[in-house]
Coordinates of C-alpha atoms and ligand atoms in Angstrom, one line a residue:
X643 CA 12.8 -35.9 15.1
X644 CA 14.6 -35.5 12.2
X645 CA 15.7 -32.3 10.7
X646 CA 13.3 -29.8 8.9
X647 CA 15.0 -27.0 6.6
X648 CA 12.5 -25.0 4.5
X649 CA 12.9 -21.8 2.2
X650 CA 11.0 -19.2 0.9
X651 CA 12.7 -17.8 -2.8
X652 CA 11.3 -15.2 -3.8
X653 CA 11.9 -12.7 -6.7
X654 CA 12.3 -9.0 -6.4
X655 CA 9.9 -8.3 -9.2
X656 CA 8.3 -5.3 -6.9
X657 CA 4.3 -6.9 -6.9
X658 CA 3.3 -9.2 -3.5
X659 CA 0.3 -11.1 -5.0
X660 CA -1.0 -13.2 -2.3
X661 CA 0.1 -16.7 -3.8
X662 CA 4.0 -15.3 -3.2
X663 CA 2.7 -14.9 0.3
X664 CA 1.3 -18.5 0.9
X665 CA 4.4 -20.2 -0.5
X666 CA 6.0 -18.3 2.6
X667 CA 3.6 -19.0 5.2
X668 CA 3.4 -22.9 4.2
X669 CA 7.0 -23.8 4.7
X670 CA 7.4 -21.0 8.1
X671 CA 5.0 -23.1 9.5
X672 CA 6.3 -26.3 8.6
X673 CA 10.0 -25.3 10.0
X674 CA 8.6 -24.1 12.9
X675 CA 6.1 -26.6 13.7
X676 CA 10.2 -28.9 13.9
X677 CA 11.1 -26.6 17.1
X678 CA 14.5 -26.8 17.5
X679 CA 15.2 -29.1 14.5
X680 CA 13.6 -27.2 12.4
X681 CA 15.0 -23.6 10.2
X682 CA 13.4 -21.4 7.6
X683 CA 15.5 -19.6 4.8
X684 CA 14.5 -16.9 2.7
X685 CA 16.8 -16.3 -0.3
X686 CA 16.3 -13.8 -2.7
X687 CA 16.5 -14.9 -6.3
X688 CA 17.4 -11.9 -8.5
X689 CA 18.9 -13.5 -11.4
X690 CA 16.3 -12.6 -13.3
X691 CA 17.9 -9.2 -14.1
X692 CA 15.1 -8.1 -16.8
X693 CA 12.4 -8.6 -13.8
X694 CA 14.4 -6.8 -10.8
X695 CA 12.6 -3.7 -9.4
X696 CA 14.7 -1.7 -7.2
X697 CA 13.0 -1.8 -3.7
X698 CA 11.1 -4.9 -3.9
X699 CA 13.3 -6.8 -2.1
X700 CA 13.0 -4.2 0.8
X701 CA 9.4 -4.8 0.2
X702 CA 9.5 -8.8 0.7
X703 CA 11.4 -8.3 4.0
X704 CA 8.9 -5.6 5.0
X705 CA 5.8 -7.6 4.3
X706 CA 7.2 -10.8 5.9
X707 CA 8.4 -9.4 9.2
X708 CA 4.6 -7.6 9.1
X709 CA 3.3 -10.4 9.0
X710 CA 4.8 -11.9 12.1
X711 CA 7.3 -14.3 9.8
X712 CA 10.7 -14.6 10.8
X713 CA 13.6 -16.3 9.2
X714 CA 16.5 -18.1 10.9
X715 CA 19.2 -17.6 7.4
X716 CA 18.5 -14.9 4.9
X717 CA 19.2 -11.7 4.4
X718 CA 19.8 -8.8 7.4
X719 CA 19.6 -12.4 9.9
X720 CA 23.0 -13.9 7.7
X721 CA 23.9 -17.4 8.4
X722 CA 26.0 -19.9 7.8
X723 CA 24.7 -20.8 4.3
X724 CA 25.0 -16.8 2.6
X725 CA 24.8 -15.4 0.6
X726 CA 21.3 -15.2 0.6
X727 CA 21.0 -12.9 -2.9
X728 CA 21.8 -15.7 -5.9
X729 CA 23.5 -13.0 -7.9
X730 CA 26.0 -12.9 -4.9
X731 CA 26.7 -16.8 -6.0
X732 CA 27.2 -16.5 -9.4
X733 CA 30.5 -18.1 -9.0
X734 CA 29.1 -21.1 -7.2
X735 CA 26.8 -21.8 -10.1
X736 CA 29.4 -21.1 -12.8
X737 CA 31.5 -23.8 -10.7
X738 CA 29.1 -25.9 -10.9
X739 CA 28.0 -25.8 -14.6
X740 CA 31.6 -25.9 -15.6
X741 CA 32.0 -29.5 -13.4
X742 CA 29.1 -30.8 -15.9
X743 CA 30.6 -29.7 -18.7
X744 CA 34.2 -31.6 -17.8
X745 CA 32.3 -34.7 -17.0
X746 CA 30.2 -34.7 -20.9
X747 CA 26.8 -33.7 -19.2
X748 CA 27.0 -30.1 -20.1
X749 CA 28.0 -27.8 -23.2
X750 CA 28.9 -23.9 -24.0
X751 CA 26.6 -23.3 -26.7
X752 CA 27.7 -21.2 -29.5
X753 CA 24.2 -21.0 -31.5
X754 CA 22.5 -17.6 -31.7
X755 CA 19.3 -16.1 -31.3
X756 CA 18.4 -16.4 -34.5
X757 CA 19.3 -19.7 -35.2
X758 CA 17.7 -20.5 -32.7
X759 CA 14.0 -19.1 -33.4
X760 CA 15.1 -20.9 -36.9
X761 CA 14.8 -24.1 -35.4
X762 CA 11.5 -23.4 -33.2
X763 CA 9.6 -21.8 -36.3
X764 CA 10.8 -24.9 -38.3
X765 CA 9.8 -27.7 -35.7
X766 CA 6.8 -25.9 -35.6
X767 CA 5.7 -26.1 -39.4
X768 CA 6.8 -30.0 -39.1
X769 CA 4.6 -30.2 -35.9
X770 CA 6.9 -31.8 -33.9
X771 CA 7.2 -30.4 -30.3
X772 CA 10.3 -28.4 -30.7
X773 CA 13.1 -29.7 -28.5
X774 CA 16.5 -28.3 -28.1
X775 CA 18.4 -31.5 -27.9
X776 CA 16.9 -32.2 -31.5
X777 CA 19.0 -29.2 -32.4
X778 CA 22.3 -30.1 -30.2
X779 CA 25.3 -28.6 -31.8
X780 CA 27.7 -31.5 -33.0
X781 CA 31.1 -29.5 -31.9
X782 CA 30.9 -27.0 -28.8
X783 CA 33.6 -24.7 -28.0
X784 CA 35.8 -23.8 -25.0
X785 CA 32.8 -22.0 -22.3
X786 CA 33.8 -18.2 -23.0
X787 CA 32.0 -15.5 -21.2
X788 CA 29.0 -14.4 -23.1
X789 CA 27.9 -17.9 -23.8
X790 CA 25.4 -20.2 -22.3
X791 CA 26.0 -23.5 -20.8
X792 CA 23.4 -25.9 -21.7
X793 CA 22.7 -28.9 -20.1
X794 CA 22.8 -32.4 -22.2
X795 CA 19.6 -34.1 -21.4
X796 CA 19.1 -38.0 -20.3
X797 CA 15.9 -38.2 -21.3
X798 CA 13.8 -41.3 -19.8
X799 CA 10.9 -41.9 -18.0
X800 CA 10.7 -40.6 -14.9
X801 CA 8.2 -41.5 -11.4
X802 CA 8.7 -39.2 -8.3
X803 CA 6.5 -38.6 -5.7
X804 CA 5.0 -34.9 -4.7
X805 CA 4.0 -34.6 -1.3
X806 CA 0.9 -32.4 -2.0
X807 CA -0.3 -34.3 -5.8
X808 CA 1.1 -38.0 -5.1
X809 CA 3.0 -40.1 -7.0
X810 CA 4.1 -38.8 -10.8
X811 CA 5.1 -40.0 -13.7
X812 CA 6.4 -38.0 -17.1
X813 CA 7.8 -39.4 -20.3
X814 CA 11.0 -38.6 -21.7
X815 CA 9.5 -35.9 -24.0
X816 CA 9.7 -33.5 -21.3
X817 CA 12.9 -33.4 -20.9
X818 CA 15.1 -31.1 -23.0
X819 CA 18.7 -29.3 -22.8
X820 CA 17.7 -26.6 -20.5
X821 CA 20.2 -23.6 -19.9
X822 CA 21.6 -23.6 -16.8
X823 CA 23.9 -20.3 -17.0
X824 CA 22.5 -17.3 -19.4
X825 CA 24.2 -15.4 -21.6
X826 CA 24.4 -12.7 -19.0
X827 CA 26.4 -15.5 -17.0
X828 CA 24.1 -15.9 -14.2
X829 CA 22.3 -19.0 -13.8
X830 CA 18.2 -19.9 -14.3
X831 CA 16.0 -20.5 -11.8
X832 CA 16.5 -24.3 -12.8
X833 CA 19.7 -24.8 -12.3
X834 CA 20.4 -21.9 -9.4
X835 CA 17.2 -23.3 -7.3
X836 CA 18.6 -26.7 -7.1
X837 CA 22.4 -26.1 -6.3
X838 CA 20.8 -23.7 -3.8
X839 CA 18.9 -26.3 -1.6
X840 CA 21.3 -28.4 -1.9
X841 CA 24.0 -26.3 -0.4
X842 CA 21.1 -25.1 1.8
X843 CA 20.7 -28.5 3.3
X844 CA 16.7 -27.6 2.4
X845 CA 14.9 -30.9 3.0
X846 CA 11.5 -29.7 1.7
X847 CA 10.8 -27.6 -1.4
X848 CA 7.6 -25.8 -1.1
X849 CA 6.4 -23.6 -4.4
X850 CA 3.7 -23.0 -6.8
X851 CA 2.2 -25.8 -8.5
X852 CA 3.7 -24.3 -12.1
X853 CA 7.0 -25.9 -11.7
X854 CA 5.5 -29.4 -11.6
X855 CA 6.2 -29.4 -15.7
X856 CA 9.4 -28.8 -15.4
X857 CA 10.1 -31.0 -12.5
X858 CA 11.4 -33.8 -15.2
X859 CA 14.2 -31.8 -16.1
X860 CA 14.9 -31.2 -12.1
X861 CA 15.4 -34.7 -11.7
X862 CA 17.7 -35.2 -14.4
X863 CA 19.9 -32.6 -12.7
X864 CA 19.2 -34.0 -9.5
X865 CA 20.6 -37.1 -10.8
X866 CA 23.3 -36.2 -12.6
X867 CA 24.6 -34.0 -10.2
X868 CA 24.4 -36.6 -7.7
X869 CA 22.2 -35.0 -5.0
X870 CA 19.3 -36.4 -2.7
X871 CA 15.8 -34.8 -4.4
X872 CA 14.3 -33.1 -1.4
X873 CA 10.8 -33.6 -0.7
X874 CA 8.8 -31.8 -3.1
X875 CA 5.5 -29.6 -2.2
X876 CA 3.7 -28.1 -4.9
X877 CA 0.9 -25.9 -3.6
X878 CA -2.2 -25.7 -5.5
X879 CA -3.3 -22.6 -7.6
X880 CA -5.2 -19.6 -6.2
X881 CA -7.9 -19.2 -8.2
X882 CA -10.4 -16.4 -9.2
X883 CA -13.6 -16.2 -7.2
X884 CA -15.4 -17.9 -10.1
X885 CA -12.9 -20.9 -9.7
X886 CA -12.3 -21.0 -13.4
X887 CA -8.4 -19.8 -13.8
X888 CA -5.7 -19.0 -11.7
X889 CA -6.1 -15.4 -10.1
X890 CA -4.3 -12.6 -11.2
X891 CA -3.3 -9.3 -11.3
X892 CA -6.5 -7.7 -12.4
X893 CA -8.7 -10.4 -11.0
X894 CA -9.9 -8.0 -8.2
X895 CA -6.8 -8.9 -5.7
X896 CA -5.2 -6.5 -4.3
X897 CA -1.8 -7.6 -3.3
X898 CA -0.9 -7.7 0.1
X899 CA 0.8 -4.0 0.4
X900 CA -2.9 -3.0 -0.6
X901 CA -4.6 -5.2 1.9
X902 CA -2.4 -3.6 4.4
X903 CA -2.6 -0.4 3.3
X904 CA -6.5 -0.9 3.9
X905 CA -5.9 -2.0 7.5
X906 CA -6.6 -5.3 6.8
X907 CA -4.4 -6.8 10.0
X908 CA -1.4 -9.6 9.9
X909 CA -3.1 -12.2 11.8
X910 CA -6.5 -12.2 9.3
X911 CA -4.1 -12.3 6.8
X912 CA -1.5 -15.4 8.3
X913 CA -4.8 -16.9 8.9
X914 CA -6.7 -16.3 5.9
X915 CA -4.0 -17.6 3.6
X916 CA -2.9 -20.3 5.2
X917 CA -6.6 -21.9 5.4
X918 CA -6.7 -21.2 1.6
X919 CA -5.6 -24.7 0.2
X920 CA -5.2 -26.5 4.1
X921 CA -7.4 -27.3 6.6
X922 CA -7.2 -29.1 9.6
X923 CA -10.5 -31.4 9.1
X924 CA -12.5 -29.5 11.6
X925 CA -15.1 -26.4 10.6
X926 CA -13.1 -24.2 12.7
X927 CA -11.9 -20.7 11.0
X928 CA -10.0 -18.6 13.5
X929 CA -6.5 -19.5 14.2
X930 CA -3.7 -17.4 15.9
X931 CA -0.3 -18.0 14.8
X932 CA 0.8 -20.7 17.2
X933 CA -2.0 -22.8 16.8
X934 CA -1.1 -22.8 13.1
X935 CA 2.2 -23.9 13.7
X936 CA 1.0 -26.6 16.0
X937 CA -1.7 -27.9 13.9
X938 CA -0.1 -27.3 9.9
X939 CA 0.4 -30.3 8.2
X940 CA 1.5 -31.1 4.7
X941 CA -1.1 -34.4 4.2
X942 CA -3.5 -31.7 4.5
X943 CA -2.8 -29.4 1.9
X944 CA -5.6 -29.7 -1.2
X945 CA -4.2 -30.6 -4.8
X946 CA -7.0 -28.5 -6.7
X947 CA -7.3 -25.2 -7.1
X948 CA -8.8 -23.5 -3.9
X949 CA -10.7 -19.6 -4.6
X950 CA -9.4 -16.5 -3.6
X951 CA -12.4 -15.2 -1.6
X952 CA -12.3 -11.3 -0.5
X953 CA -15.4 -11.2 1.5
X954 CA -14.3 -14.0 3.5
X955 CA -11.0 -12.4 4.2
X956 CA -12.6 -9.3 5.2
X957 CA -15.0 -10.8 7.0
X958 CA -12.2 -13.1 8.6
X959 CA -10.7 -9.5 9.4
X960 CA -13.8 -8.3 11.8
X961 CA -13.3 -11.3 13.2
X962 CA -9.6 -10.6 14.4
X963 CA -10.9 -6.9 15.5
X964 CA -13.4 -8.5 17.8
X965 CA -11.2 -11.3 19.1
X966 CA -8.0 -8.3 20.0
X967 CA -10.6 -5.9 21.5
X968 CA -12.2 -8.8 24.0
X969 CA -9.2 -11.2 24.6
X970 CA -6.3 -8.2 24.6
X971 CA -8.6 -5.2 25.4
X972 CA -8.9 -1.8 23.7
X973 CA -5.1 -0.5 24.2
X974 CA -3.8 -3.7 21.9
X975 CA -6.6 -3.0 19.7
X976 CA -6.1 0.6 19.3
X977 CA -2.3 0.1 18.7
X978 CA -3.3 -1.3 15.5
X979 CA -5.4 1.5 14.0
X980 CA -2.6 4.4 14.3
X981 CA -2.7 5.0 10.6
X982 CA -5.8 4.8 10.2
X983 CA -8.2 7.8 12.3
X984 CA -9.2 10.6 9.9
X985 CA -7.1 13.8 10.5
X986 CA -9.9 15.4 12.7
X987 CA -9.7 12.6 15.2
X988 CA -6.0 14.4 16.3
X989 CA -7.8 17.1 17.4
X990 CA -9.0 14.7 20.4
X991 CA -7.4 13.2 23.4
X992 CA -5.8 9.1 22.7
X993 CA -8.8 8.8 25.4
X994 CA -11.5 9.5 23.2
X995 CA -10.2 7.6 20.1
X996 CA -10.2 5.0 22.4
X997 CA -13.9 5.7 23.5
X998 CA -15.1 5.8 20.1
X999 CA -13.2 2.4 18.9
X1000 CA -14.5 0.5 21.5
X1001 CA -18.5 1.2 20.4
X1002 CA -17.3 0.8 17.0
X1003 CA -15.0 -1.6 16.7
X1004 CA -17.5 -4.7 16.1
X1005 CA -18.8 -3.4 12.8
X1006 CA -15.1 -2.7 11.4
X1007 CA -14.2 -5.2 8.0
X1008 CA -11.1 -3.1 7.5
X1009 CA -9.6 0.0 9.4
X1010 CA -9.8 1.6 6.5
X1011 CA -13.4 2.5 7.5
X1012 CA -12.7 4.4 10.7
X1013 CA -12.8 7.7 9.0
X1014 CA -16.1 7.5 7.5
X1015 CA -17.3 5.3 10.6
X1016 CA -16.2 8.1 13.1
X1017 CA -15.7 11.0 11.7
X1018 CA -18.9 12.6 13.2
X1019 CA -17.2 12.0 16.4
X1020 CA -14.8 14.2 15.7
X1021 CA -16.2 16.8 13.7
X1022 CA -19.9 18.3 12.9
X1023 CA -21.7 16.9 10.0
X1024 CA -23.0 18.7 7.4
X1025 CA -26.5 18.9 8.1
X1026 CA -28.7 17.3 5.4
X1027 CA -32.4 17.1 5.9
X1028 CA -33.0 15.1 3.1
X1029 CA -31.1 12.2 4.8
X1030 CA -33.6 12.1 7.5
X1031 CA -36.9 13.1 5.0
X1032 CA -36.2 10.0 2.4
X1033 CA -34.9 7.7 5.2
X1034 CA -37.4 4.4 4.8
X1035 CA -38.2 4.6 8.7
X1036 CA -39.1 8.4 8.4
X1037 CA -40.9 8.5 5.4
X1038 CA -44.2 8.8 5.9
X1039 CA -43.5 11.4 9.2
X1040 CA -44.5 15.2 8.0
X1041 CA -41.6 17.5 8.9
X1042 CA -43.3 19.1 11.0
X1043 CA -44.0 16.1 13.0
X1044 CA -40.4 15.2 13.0
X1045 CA -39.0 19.0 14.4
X1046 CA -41.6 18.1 17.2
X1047 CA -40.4 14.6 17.8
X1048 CA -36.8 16.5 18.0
X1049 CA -38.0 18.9 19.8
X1050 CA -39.3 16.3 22.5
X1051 CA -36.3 14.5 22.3
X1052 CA -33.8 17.8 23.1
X1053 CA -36.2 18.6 26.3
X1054 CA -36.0 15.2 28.0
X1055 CA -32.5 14.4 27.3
X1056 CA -31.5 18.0 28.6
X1057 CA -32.9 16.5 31.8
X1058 CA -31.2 13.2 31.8
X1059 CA -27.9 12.6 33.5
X1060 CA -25.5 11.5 31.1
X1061 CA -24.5 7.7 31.1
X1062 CA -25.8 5.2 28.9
X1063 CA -28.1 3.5 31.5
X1064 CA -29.7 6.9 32.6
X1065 CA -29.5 8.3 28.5
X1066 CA -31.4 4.4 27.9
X1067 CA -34.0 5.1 29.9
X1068 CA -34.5 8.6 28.8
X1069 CA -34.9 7.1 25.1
X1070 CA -37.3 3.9 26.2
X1071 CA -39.4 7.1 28.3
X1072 CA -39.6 9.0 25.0
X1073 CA -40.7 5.7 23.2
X1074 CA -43.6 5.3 25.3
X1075 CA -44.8 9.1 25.4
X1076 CA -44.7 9.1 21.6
X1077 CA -46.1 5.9 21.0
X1078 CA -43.6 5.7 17.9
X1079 CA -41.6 2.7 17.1
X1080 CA -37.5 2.2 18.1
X1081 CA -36.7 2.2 14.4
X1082 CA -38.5 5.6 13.6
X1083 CA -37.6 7.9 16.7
X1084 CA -34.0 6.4 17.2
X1085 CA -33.4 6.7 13.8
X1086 CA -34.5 9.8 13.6
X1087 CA -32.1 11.1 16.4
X1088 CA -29.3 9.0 15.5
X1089 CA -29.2 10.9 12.1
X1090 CA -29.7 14.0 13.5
X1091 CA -26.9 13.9 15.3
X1092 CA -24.5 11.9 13.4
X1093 CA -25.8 12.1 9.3
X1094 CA -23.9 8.8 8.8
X1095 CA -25.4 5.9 7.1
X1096 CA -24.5 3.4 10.6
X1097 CA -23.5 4.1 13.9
X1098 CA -23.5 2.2 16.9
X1099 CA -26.1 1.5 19.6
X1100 CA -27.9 4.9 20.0
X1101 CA -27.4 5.1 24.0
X1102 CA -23.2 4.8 23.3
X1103 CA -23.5 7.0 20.3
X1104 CA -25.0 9.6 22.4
X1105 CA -22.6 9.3 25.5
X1106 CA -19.6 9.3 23.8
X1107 CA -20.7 12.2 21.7
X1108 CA -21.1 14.2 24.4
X1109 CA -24.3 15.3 26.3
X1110 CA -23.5 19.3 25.0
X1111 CA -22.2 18.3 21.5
X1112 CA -25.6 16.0 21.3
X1113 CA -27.9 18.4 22.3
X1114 CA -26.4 21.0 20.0
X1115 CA -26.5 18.5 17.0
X1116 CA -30.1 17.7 17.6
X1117 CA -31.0 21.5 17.9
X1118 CA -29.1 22.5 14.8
X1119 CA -31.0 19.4 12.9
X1120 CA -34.4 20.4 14.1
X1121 CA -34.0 24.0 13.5
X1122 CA -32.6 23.5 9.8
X1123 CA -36.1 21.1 9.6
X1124 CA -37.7 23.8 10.9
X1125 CA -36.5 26.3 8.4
X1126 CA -37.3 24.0 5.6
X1127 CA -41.2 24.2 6.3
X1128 CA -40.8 28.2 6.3
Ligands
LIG581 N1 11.9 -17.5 -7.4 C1 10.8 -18.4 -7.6 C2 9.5 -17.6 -7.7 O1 9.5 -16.5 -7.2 C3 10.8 -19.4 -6.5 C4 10.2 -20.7 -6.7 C5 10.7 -21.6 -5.6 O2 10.2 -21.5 -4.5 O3 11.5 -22.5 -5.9 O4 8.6 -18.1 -8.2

């Protein structure tokens, strides 16, 4: 098998959308799915120095190694390719550009700002697509510091093939003199990007579809310079629910910090994202980790668009909840939901948080939700009569009515021995000796003692609450029903 190198090259620009995320799980997979022959890089490129937000590259590493993705070169792992920061290179790139310029394919350019817009505003009013290389400077100087180093453009037709959108073809308008080393004397993304992987040794370059206009310009470097194109991968757009432009910022997507921050968990995410744009030609939905790996493949990758769908990320979340709690059992499970209990829960033995997660856990989207899911487990609810009076089940039942019902209900559990068979029956007993339906008495006592808008099966509810903590809730509801008729 021959060798697999892949890189994710991000920006420290402080946000994680979620398409930053995919461009890192594509090509992890992809170098893993190689074994032995295969090797993942992550190199940060901070040469955009107007961008950099301190702490996002902390961030990058954070979110990555959250999310279960590990890289064989890159920063904290070194390597034998470093430095894995590009404004640790800078010399490498100047190196480079200066080569160009010796051999006529590159020039210092001396013409400022100004001139510059000058020549865009007038190419403009002509309507001619403005081009630098119409503009070329006849004489260029010595390269100085301070000056940028332009590259001299071959422009021609040019057919390449993209592994994800087929075979391409541009005309030679595209191509212009692009800057390969700034003012600031670092070097762009297009010029550092391709010295980069070459020195790399990356065999595959796997980003966002918006370089494909500039690819042209790539391949007259590529040429010139005399280095092998690697295989390109452009990965389609993510696009807003609606499917009608690319998602952003405000499109209702959090970015991933967010996502975690609400307890959505790694594996939904690994999945989710990496089935947003691939699939593996079957209907199925739920993939661990190594079964991506095995089964990732760049043939299958989508060239349109594909929607960013939160529900279905959520609801690929419960999913992940269910399948930790049955395949790796409650202890795994609760691991994962540390952050997340409401203060009150403390207050309670790891036992009990345990109790209560495993009746609860199968309605969980995000663990977010476990402090308004269980806080009455943990603390007495405020007792609210009105809940139980406008509840649609409960309705048409006087008050009076209901305190008896309650008052029923306190009598025969008080007898019952208190396990969720025995408490089962107790409840199925009280059906039949009130003739009233499941959905009006059980409601009725499942709000009494809980006042929250869902809780588990009713039997659970009441065991894990407690057989004393029950009865008390359902005497303190009744009574405050009670006073309400006085
Ligand atoms: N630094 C570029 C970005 O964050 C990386 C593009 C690439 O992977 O080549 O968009």
């Amino acid at each position: 098998m021959s060798k697999i190198v892949t890189r994710f090259a991000p920006s420290p620009t402080g946000y994680i959308h979620i398409g930053n995320v995919r461009s890192a799980i594509y090509p992890y997979l992809l170098a893993k799915q190689a074994g032995e022959n295969g090797k993942f890089i992550l190199r940060i490129e901070d040469t955009d120095q107007a961008r950099y937000v301190a702490g996002a590259t902390d961030l990058i590493l954070d979110t990555l190694k959250w999310l279960g993705i590990s890289w064989d070169e890159g920063p904290e792992a070194g390597g034998e390719n470093g430095p894995y920061f590009q404004t640790e290179r800078k010399s490498i790139y100047l190196d480079w550009a200066k080569k160009l310029i010796k051999q006529g394919k590159a020039y210092a350019d001396p013409t400022d700002p100004e001139t510059i817009e000058k020549y865009r505003k007038e190419d403009n009013e002509k309507k001619i697509p403005y081009l630098y290389r119409n503009h070329r400077p006849d004489n260029t100087p010595e390269w100085q510091e301070g000056m940028p180093i332009r590259f001299k453009a071959d422009p021609k037709p040019r057919d390449w093939h993209d592994e994800v959108m087929g075979d391409l073809h541009a005309g030679p308008e595209v191509q212009d003199d692009i800057i390969l080393i700034k003012k600031d004397g670092l070097p762009t993304y297009n010029f550092a990007h391709i010295i980069d992987d070459y020195l790399m040794g990356c065999t595959h370059v796997m980003r966002g579809v918006e370089y494909l206009p500039s690819t042209p310009n790539y391949l007259a470097l590529y040429e010139t310079l005399g280095i092998e194109m690697p295989k390109i991968v452009s990965l389609p757009h993510i696009l807003r629910p609606d499917g009608r432009k690319k998602l952003g910022k405000r499109d209702g997507a959090k970015s991933v910090t967010e996502y975690r921050e609400d307890g959505v968990l790694p594996e939904a995410m690994l999945n989710y994202l990496t089935c947003l744009g691939w699939n593996d030609g079957t209907e199925q939905e739920i993939y661990p980790k190594d079964e991506l790996i095995k089964k990732f493949s760049l043939d299958r990758i989508q060239n349109s668009g594909a929607r960013y769908d939160e529900t279905k990320l959520l609801w690929m979340n419960g999913q992940w909840i269910r399948k930790i709690f049955t395949e790796e059992g409650v202890d795994v499970l609760y691991q994962k939901t540390l952050d997340f209990w409401p203060e009150s829960a403390m207050n309670y033995k790891e036992e009990y948080r345990k109790e209560v997660l495993s009746i609860i856990y199968d309605r969980l989207k995000e663990l977010s939700e476990l402090p308004s899911m269980t806080s009455y487990f943990f603390e007495d609810p405020n007792i609210n009569p009105e809940m139980i009076l406008n509840n649609k089940f409960l309705k048409k039942l006087s008050e009076q009515e209901l305190a008896d019902l309650l008052k029923l209900s306190i009598e025969k559990l008080s007898d019952t021995e208190w396990t969720e068979d025995v408490i089962q029956d107790t409840l199925n007993q009280l059906l039949e000796q009130t003739g009233k339906k499941p959905a009006e008495l059980f409601s009725l006592i499942r709000i009494a003692v809980s006042f929250a808008p869902f809780s588990p099966a009713l039997n659970l509810t009441l065991k894990v609450l407690g057989k004393d903590r029950s009865l008390a809730r359902l005497n303190a509801t009744k009574n405050a029903l009670i006073n309400d008729l006085q």
